[in-house]
Structures are given as structure tokens and as C-alpha cells.
Amino acid sequence: MAAQAGSGTLHVVATPIGNLGDLSPRALETLKRVDAICAEDTRHTRQLLAHFGLERPLLALHEHNEGDAAAPLVARLLAGDSLALVSDAGTPLVSDPGFRLVRAARAAGVRVSPVPGPSALVAALSAAGLPSDRFVFEGFLSAKAKARREHLQALAAEPRTLIFYESSHRIEETLADMAMAFGDDRPAVVARELTKLFETVLDGGLAGLARRVREDANQRKGEFVVLVQGAPEAADAKVAEGRRLYARLCEHLPPSTAAKLAADLSGAPRKALYGG
Ligand code: SAM
């Protein structure tokens, strides 16, 4: 819908995920300028504003009232007020409230403008050293073991890097379930307390990571992003199998025969078996 003349703007403002130094100058300027700030937890945001010497009108917008609160907020925007939307940490709408307000504002022709900044998923991906050209964000897994395991099982063949949010209560179980669904050796990263004092980014195979977290209580404290390398693409899996067969067959057969057999059995091109 075309922007309504005379209406205000809804600014979607990212806030720090730990280190307050990550609030951008533009975010601060926007929060100063708007008529009111819609916040997931007004007490939390009041503290953030106080740290920066700001005091602004705050309106509660959380998962329990968003359905009812969106329409009056859109009416206010249409009447010309500008509002900011923030969550407790990181980027609103990313495993946080805001989707219904943003959708309603856009449907009403209100301008919605992002003030980008921290998000735990991108921060974790940027430091993980896993393939980052394509990735899938899965948010939080179910707290129920059966649903969580089924969800992970359904992702076992996904070739893109997988990103999950997890809490300290479940990190141990989740890593064990991931090792079961994706295999003990699947490369993964556990990014904990990013931008904070006890930030750690652990990498390794899933079973090894599960063990480290199980054996060290400190590694179960705080907030977590878990990243898992995607499954090998079908073609890569064939080549991996072909190379494995070639190496074994070479122990008993001349290389050319071993390569022919390995290529036939795996479906990988013969040439691909000599490299790597
Ligand atoms: N909107 C936020 C964002 O953009 O990242 C995410 C909000 S979600 C309710 C909170 C979850 O994000 C935490 O349980 C944790 O999984 C992850 N998270 C937030 N801050 C983090 C940090 N500093 N280090 C690691 N994970 C973090």
C-alpha cells in the first residue's frame, strides 16, 4: 500500500545483546526523537534509556498484548505520531514481538523503517567460521523432548548452516539431541554470552561439544546460539563415499581398478576420487 500522507513512521530499532556500546548513534538519535517507544518490557527499556540519559514515554508491546495493542498504535501512527519499536535485546521480530504491529502498520500504509544493529544470530554466524553464504534460522526448539527430536530429525539432510537459539536450561539436552539427529562428528559452534564478559565461542563435532558443556557447569550459563554445519549436498556425499571406497579398495587392487569400482559403487565421477 502507498504511504499515507501525514502519517508518522514506525522505526524498528535494534538494541544491544549485552554490550551497551553496541547501541548505534542512529538508534540513540531515533529513540530521542520519537513521540513514544513500544517496548517488550518497559522496565528493561527504561534502564537502557537511563544509561544514555534519556527519558521517553514507553508503551508495553509484548506477545500477550500485541494482538490488541497493534490497532490503537497504528491509529496513532496514522494521526501523525512517530513511534519506535524495541525488544529487550537485539533486533525486534527476531524471536521477539513486533511482527503483528509491523504487518498492521504496513497494511495501513504507514512507513516502517529499520534502524539495524545487533542480533545474536548474525553476531554468532559472523564469528562461527561455518559456511555463511546460505543459512537457516530455526529460532528456539520445543521444550518438549519428543517434538524437539522430531524437529531436528526433519532437518538432518538440510544442506544450509542451521542456527538455533537456546537457553541455559536446555543447552545440554539440545546438544545431545543434535548429536543424535545429525551425527557425533557434524561440525558445530556454541556461541555463548556474545559481547559480554564471559563470551565463549566453542567449535568442534557435536558429540565433543555436548561433552564439554556437560562437563563444565560454566559452559551452561548464560545465553546461547548453536550453529550446525549443513549436511553434505547429495553430490558431495557421493564423492565422499567414492573416496572412502577408493582408499579401501586401493589396499587390495591396482589404483585404476579400484577407481573404476569405487566410481561404479558410489555414483561419483571417477576423476573426483583422486583429489582431496
Ligand atoms: N531479538 C534477539 C536477537 O535479535 O538476537 C533475540 C531475542 S530471543 C528472545 C533471546 C535469545 O537470543 C537468547 O535465548 C539466546 O538464544 C539469544 N541471545 C541473545 N543475546 C545473546 C548473546 N549475547 N549471546 C548469545 N545468545 C544470545
mmCIF file with all atom_site columns, N, CA and C in Angstrom, residues 9-53:
data_model
loop_
_atom_site.group_PDB
_atom_site.id
_atom_site.type_symbol
_atom_site.label_atom_id
_atom_site.label_alt_id
_atom_site.label_comp_id
_atom_site.label_asym_id
_atom_site.label_entity_id
_atom_site.label_seq_id
_atom_site.pdbx_PDB_ins_code
_atom_site.Cartn_x
_atom_site.Cartn_y
_atom_site.Cartn_z
_atom_site.occupancy
_atom_site.B_iso_or_equiv
_atom_site.pdbx_formal_charge
_atom_site.auth_seq_id
_atom_site.auth_comp_id
_atom_site.auth_asym_id
_atom_site.auth_atom_id
_atom_site.pdbx_PDB_model_num
ATOM 1   N N  . THR A 1 9  ? 6.114  7.639  11.329 1.00 0.00 ? 9  THR A N  1
ATOM 2   C CA . THR A 1 9  ? 6.908  6.472  10.931 1.00 0.00 ? 9  THR A CA 1
ATOM 3   C C  . THR A 1 9  ? 7.056  5.536  12.129 1.00 0.00 ? 9  THR A C  1
ATOM 4   N N  . LEU A 1 10 ? 7.014  4.244  11.832 1.00 0.00 ? 10 LEU A N  1
ATOM 5   C CA . LEU A 1 10 ? 7.349  3.246  12.849 1.00 0.00 ? 10 LEU A CA 1
ATOM 6   C C  . LEU A 1 10 ? 8.810  2.844  12.623 1.00 0.00 ? 10 LEU A C  1
ATOM 7   N N  . HIS A 1 11 ? 9.658  3.219  13.582 1.00 0.00 ? 11 HIS A N  1
ATOM 8   C CA . HIS A 1 11 ? 11.095 2.898  13.476 1.00 0.00 ? 11 HIS A CA 1
ATOM 9   C C  . HIS A 1 11 ? 11.356 1.608  14.247 1.00 0.00 ? 11 HIS A C  1
ATOM 10  N N  . VAL A 1 12 ? 11.878 0.586  13.567 1.00 0.00 ? 12 VAL A N  1
ATOM 11  C CA . VAL A 1 12 ? 12.163 -0.690 14.233 1.00 0.00 ? 12 VAL A CA 1
ATOM 12  C C  . VAL A 1 12 ? 13.648 -0.660 14.629 1.00 0.00 ? 12 VAL A C  1
ATOM 13  N N  . VAL A 1 13 ? 13.891 -0.526 15.930 1.00 0.00 ? 13 VAL A N  1
ATOM 14  C CA . VAL A 1 13 ? 15.241 -0.172 16.396 1.00 0.00 ? 13 VAL A CA 1
ATOM 15  C C  . VAL A 1 13 ? 15.904 -1.356 17.112 1.00 0.00 ? 13 VAL A C  1
ATOM 16  N N  . ALA A 1 14 ? 17.074 -1.758 16.622 1.00 0.00 ? 14 ALA A N  1
ATOM 17  C CA . ALA A 1 14 ? 17.832 -2.834 17.283 1.00 0.00 ? 14 ALA A CA 1
ATOM 18  C C  . ALA A 1 14 ? 18.581 -2.247 18.478 1.00 0.00 ? 14 ALA A C  1
ATOM 19  N N  . THR A 1 15 ? 18.622 -3.013 19.560 1.00 0.00 ? 15 THR A N  1
ATOM 20  C CA . THR A 1 15 ? 19.341 -2.582 20.774 1.00 0.00 ? 15 THR A CA 1
ATOM 21  C C  . THR A 1 15 ? 20.392 -3.642 21.118 1.00 0.00 ? 15 THR A C  1
ATOM 22  N N  . PRO A 1 16 ? 21.318 -3.345 22.026 1.00 0.00 ? 16 PRO A N  1
ATOM 23  C CA . PRO A 1 16 ? 22.429 -4.282 22.301 1.00 0.00 ? 16 PRO A CA 1
ATOM 24  C C  . PRO A 1 16 ? 21.979 -5.663 22.777 1.00 0.00 ? 16 PRO A C  1
ATOM 25  N N  . ILE A 1 17 ? 22.814 -6.678 22.519 1.00 0.00 ? 17 ILE A N  1
ATOM 26  C CA . ILE A 1 17 ? 22.562 -8.032 23.034 1.00 0.00 ? 17 ILE A CA 1
ATOM 27  C C  . ILE A 1 17 ? 23.433 -8.284 24.266 1.00 0.00 ? 17 ILE A C  1
ATOM 28  N N  . GLY A 1 18 ? 24.008 -7.265 24.813 1.00 0.00 ? 18 GLY A N  1
ATOM 29  C CA . GLY A 1 18 ? 24.844 -7.423 26.010 1.00 0.00 ? 18 GLY A CA 1
ATOM 30  C C  . GLY A 1 18 ? 25.665 -6.169 26.250 1.00 0.00 ? 18 GLY A C  1
ATOM 31  N N  . ASN A 1 19 ? 26.485 -5.844 25.284 1.00 0.00 ? 19 ASN A N  1
ATOM 32  C CA . ASN A 1 19 ? 27.395 -4.700 25.429 1.00 0.00 ? 19 ASN A CA 1
ATOM 33  C C  . ASN A 1 19 ? 26.692 -3.409 25.013 1.00 0.00 ? 19 ASN A C  1
ATOM 34  N N  . LEU A 1 20 ? 26.491 -2.512 25.972 1.00 0.00 ? 20 LEU A N  1
ATOM 35  C CA . LEU A 1 20 ? 25.717 -1.292 25.680 1.00 0.00 ? 20 LEU A CA 1
ATOM 36  C C  . LEU A 1 20 ? 26.411 -0.400 24.659 1.00 0.00 ? 20 LEU A C  1
ATOM 37  N N  . GLY A 1 21 ? 27.720 -0.605 24.495 1.00 0.00 ? 21 GLY A N  1
ATOM 38  C CA . GLY A 1 21 ? 28.456 0.155  23.480 1.00 0.00 ? 21 GLY A CA 1
ATOM 39  C C  . GLY A 1 21 ? 27.965 -0.145 22.077 1.00 0.00 ? 21 GLY A C  1
ATOM 40  N N  . ASP A 1 22 ? 27.165 -1.191 21.925 1.00 0.00 ? 22 ASP A N  1
ATOM 41  C CA . ASP A 1 22 ? 26.666 -1.560 20.592 1.00 0.00 ? 22 ASP A CA 1
ATOM 42  C C  . ASP A 1 22 ? 25.393 -0.813 20.194 1.00 0.00 ? 22 ASP A C  1
ATOM 43  N N  . LEU A 1 23 ? 24.870 0.060  21.062 1.00 0.00 ? 23 LEU A N  1
ATOM 44  C CA . LEU A 1 23 ? 23.709 0.858  20.617 1.00 0.00 ? 23 LEU A CA 1
ATOM 45  C C  . LEU A 1 23 ? 24.244 1.903  19.642 1.00 0.00 ? 23 LEU A C  1
ATOM 46  N N  . SER A 1 24 ? 23.722 1.920  18.429 1.00 0.00 ? 24 SER A N  1
ATOM 47  C CA . SER A 1 24 ? 24.304 2.803  17.408 1.00 0.00 ? 24 SER A CA 1
ATOM 48  C C  . SER A 1 24 ? 23.893 4.257  17.650 1.00 0.00 ? 24 SER A C  1
ATOM 49  N N  . PRO A 1 25 ? 24.707 5.208  17.192 1.00 0.00 ? 25 PRO A N  1
ATOM 50  C CA . PRO A 1 25 ? 24.335 6.628  17.315 1.00 0.00 ? 25 PRO A CA 1
ATOM 51  C C  . PRO A 1 25 ? 22.970 6.905  16.675 1.00 0.00 ? 25 PRO A C  1
ATOM 52  N N  . ARG A 1 26 ? 22.682 6.243  15.557 1.00 0.00 ? 26 ARG A N  1
ATOM 53  C CA . ARG A 1 26 ? 21.394 6.493  14.891 1.00 0.00 ? 26 ARG A CA 1
ATOM 54  C C  . ARG A 1 26 ? 20.234 5.934  15.719 1.00 0.00 ? 26 ARG A C  1
ATOM 55  N N  . ALA A 1 27 ? 20.483 4.776  16.376 1.00 0.00 ? 27 ALA A N  1
ATOM 56  C CA . ALA A 1 27 ? 19.439 4.216  17.247 1.00 0.00 ? 27 ALA A CA 1
ATOM 57  C C  . ALA A 1 27 ? 19.148 5.203  18.378 1.00 0.00 ? 27 ALA A C  1
ATOM 58  N N  . LEU A 1 28 ? 20.194 5.730  18.971 1.00 0.00 ? 28 LEU A N  1
ATOM 59  C CA . LEU A 1 28 ? 20.034 6.673  20.084 1.00 0.00 ? 28 LEU A CA 1
ATOM 60  C C  . LEU A 1 28 ? 19.279 7.926  19.626 1.00 0.00 ? 28 LEU A C  1
ATOM 61  N N  . GLU A 1 29 ? 19.684 8.436  18.471 1.00 0.00 ? 29 GLU A N  1
ATOM 62  C CA . GLU A 1 29 ? 19.050 9.643  17.911 1.00 0.00 ? 29 GLU A CA 1
ATOM 63  C C  . GLU A 1 29 ? 17.560 9.381  17.653 1.00 0.00 ? 29 GLU A C  1
ATOM 64  N N  . THR A 1 30 ? 17.256 8.201  17.127 1.00 0.00 ? 30 THR A N  1
ATOM 65  C CA . THR A 1 30 ? 15.856 7.852  16.827 1.00 0.00 ? 30 THR A CA 1
ATOM 66  C C  . THR A 1 30 ? 15.046 7.762  18.115 1.00 0.00 ? 30 THR A C  1
ATOM 67  N N  . LEU A 1 31 ? 15.601 7.090  19.126 1.00 0.00 ? 31 LEU A N  1
ATOM 68  C CA . LEU A 1 31 ? 14.880 6.928  20.396 1.00 0.00 ? 31 LEU A CA 1
ATOM 69  C C  . LEU A 1 31 ? 14.626 8.292  21.050 1.00 0.00 ? 31 LEU A C  1
ATOM 70  N N  . LYS A 1 32 ? 15.546 9.214  20.854 1.00 0.00 ? 32 LYS A N  1
ATOM 71  C CA . LYS A 1 32 ? 15.401 10.580 21.404 1.00 0.00 ? 32 LYS A CA 1
ATOM 72  C C  . LYS A 1 32 ? 14.252 11.319 20.745 1.00 0.00 ? 32 LYS A C  1
ATOM 73  N N  . ARG A 1 33 ? 14.077 11.086 19.452 1.00 0.00 ? 33 ARG A N  1
ATOM 74  C CA . ARG A 1 33 ? 13.238 11.913 18.593 1.00 0.00 ? 33 ARG A CA 1
ATOM 75  C C  . ARG A 1 33 ? 11.776 11.471 18.547 1.00 0.00 ? 33 ARG A C  1
ATOM 76  N N  . VAL A 1 34 ? 11.504 10.161 18.762 1.00 0.00 ? 34 VAL A N  1
ATOM 77  C CA . VAL A 1 34 ? 10.133 9.659  18.555 1.00 0.00 ? 34 VAL A CA 1
ATOM 78  C C  . VAL A 1 34 ? 9.186  10.146 19.653 1.00 0.00 ? 34 VAL A C  1
ATOM 79  N N  . ASP A 1 35 ? 7.879  10.073 19.368 1.00 0.00 ? 35 ASP A N  1
ATOM 80  C CA . ASP A 1 35 ? 6.886  10.505 20.362 1.00 0.00 ? 35 ASP A CA 1
ATOM 81  C C  . ASP A 1 35 ? 6.757  9.487  21.495 1.00 0.00 ? 35 ASP A C  1
ATOM 82  N N  . ALA A 1 36 ? 6.944  8.206  21.173 1.00 0.00 ? 36 ALA A N  1
ATOM 83  C CA . ALA A 1 36 ? 6.889  7.173  22.220 1.00 0.00 ? 36 ALA A CA 1
ATOM 84  C C  . ALA A 1 36 ? 7.628  5.931  21.727 1.00 0.00 ? 36 ALA A C  1
ATOM 85  N N  . ILE A 1 37 ? 8.003  5.084  22.691 1.00 0.00 ? 37 ILE A N  1
ATOM 86  C CA . ILE A 1 37 ? 8.733  3.854  22.359 1.00 0.00 ? 37 ILE A CA 1
ATOM 87  C C  . ILE A 1 37 ? 7.895  2.649  22.797 1.00 0.00 ? 37 ILE A C  1
ATOM 88  N N  . CYS A 1 38 ? 7.628  1.743  21.860 1.00 0.00 ? 38 CYS A N  1
ATOM 89  C CA . CYS A 1 38 ? 6.919  0.496  22.198 1.00 0.00 ? 38 CYS A CA 1
ATOM 90  C C  . CYS A 1 38 ? 7.995  -0.504 22.617 1.00 0.00 ? 38 CYS A C  1
ATOM 91  N N  . ALA A 1 39 ? 7.864  -1.013 23.836 1.00 0.00 ? 39 ALA A N  1
ATOM 92  C CA . ALA A 1 39 ? 8.921  -1.856 24.389 1.00 0.00 ? 39 ALA A CA 1
ATOM 93  C C  . ALA A 1 39 ? 8.354  -3.176 24.881 1.00 0.00 ? 39 ALA A C  1
ATOM 94  N N  . GLU A 1 40 ? 9.147  -4.241 24.701 1.00 0.00 ? 40 GLU A N  1
ATOM 95  C CA . GLU A 1 40 ? 8.735  -5.575 25.146 1.00 0.00 ? 40 GLU A CA 1
ATOM 96  C C  . GLU A 1 40 ? 8.574  -5.588 26.672 1.00 0.00 ? 40 GLU A C  1
ATOM 97  N N  . ASP A 1 41 ? 9.532  -4.970 27.363 1.00 0.00 ? 41 ASP A N  1
ATOM 98  C CA . ASP A 1 41 ? 9.472  -4.869 28.828 1.00 0.00 ? 41 ASP A CA 1
ATOM 99  C C  . ASP A 1 41 ? 9.868  -3.433 29.168 1.00 0.00 ? 41 ASP A C  1
ATOM 100 N N  . THR A 1 42 ? 8.896  -2.648 29.605 1.00 0.00 ? 42 THR A N  1
ATOM 101 C CA . THR A 1 42 ? 9.150  -1.209 29.773 1.00 0.00 ? 42 THR A CA 1
ATOM 102 C C  . THR A 1 42 ? 10.214 -0.946 30.847 1.00 0.00 ? 42 THR A C  1
ATOM 103 N N  . ARG A 1 43 ? 10.252 -1.811 31.892 1.00 0.00 ? 43 ARG A N  1
ATOM 104 C CA . ARG A 1 43 ? 11.275 -1.587 32.943 1.00 0.00 ? 43 ARG A CA 1
ATOM 105 C C  . ARG A 1 43 ? 12.670 -1.773 32.357 1.00 0.00 ? 43 ARG A C  1
ATOM 106 N N  . HIS A 1 44 ? 12.816 -2.815 31.558 1.00 0.00 ? 44 HIS A N  1
ATOM 107 C CA . HIS A 1 44 ? 14.113 -3.111 30.943 1.00 0.00 ? 44 HIS A CA 1
ATOM 108 C C  . HIS A 1 44 ? 14.551 -1.944 30.045 1.00 0.00 ? 44 HIS A C  1
ATOM 109 N N  . THR A 1 45 ? 13.616 -1.471 29.209 1.00 0.00 ? 45 THR A N  1
ATOM 110 C CA . THR A 1 45 ? 13.978 -0.389 28.278 1.00 0.00 ? 45 THR A CA 1
ATOM 111 C C  . THR A 1 45 ? 14.215 0.921  29.034 1.00 0.00 ? 45 THR A C  1
ATOM 112 N N  . ARG A 1 46 ? 13.479 1.124  30.133 1.00 0.00 ? 46 ARG A N  1
ATOM 113 C CA . ARG A 1 46 ? 13.710 2.349  30.925 1.00 0.00 ? 46 ARG A CA 1
ATOM 114 C C  . ARG A 1 46 ? 15.154 2.384  31.427 1.00 0.00 ? 46 ARG A C  1
ATOM 115 N N  . GLN A 1 47 ? 15.645 1.215  31.832 1.00 0.00 ? 47 GLN A N  1
ATOM 116 C CA . GLN A 1 47 ? 17.041 1.139  32.303 1.00 0.00 ? 47 GLN A CA 1
ATOM 117 C C  . GLN A 1 47 ? 18.031 1.446  31.181 1.00 0.00 ? 47 GLN A C  1
ATOM 118 N N  . LEU A 1 48 ? 17.728 0.901  30.006 1.00 0.00 ? 48 LEU A N  1
ATOM 119 C CA . LEU A 1 48 ? 18.610 1.172  28.859 1.00 0.00 ? 48 LEU A CA 1
ATOM 120 C C  . LEU A 1 48 ? 18.642 2.675  28.577 1.00 0.00 ? 48 LEU A C  1
ATOM 121 N N  . LEU A 1 49 ? 17.454 3.291  28.551 1.00 0.00 ? 49 LEU A N  1
ATOM 122 C CA . LEU A 1 49 ? 17.374 4.735  28.260 1.00 0.00 ? 49 LEU A CA 1
ATOM 123 C C  . LEU A 1 49 ? 18.097 5.530  29.346 1.00 0.00 ? 49 LEU A C  1
ATOM 124 N N  . ALA A 1 50 ? 17.922 5.112  30.614 1.00 0.00 ? 50 ALA A N  1
ATOM 125 C CA . ALA A 1 50 ? 18.549 5.836  31.731 1.00 0.00 ? 50 ALA A CA 1
ATOM 126 C C  . ALA A 1 50 ? 20.069 5.813  31.567 1.00 0.00 ? 50 ALA A C  1
ATOM 127 N N  . HIS A 1 51 ? 20.588 4.680  31.092 1.00 0.00 ? 51 HIS A N  1
ATOM 128 C CA . HIS A 1 51 ? 22.037 4.579  30.895 1.00 0.00 ? 51 HIS A CA 1
ATOM 129 C C  . HIS A 1 51 ? 22.524 5.657  29.925 1.00 0.00 ? 51 HIS A C  1
ATOM 130 N N  . PHE A 1 52 ? 21.662 5.993  28.964 1.00 0.00 ? 52 PHE A N  1
ATOM 131 C CA . PHE A 1 52 ? 22.052 7.002  27.960 1.00 0.00 ? 52 PHE A CA 1
ATOM 132 C C  . PHE A 1 52 ? 21.476 8.388  28.293 1.00 0.00 ? 52 PHE A C  1
ATOM 133 N N  . GLY A 1 53 ? 20.957 8.539  29.503 1.00 0.00 ? 53 GLY A N  1
ATOM 134 C CA . GLY A 1 53 ? 20.440 9.835  29.962 1.00 0.00 ? 53 GLY A CA 1
ATOM 135 C C  . GLY A 1 53 ? 19.160 10.252 29.254 1.00 0.00 ? 53 GLY A C  1
#
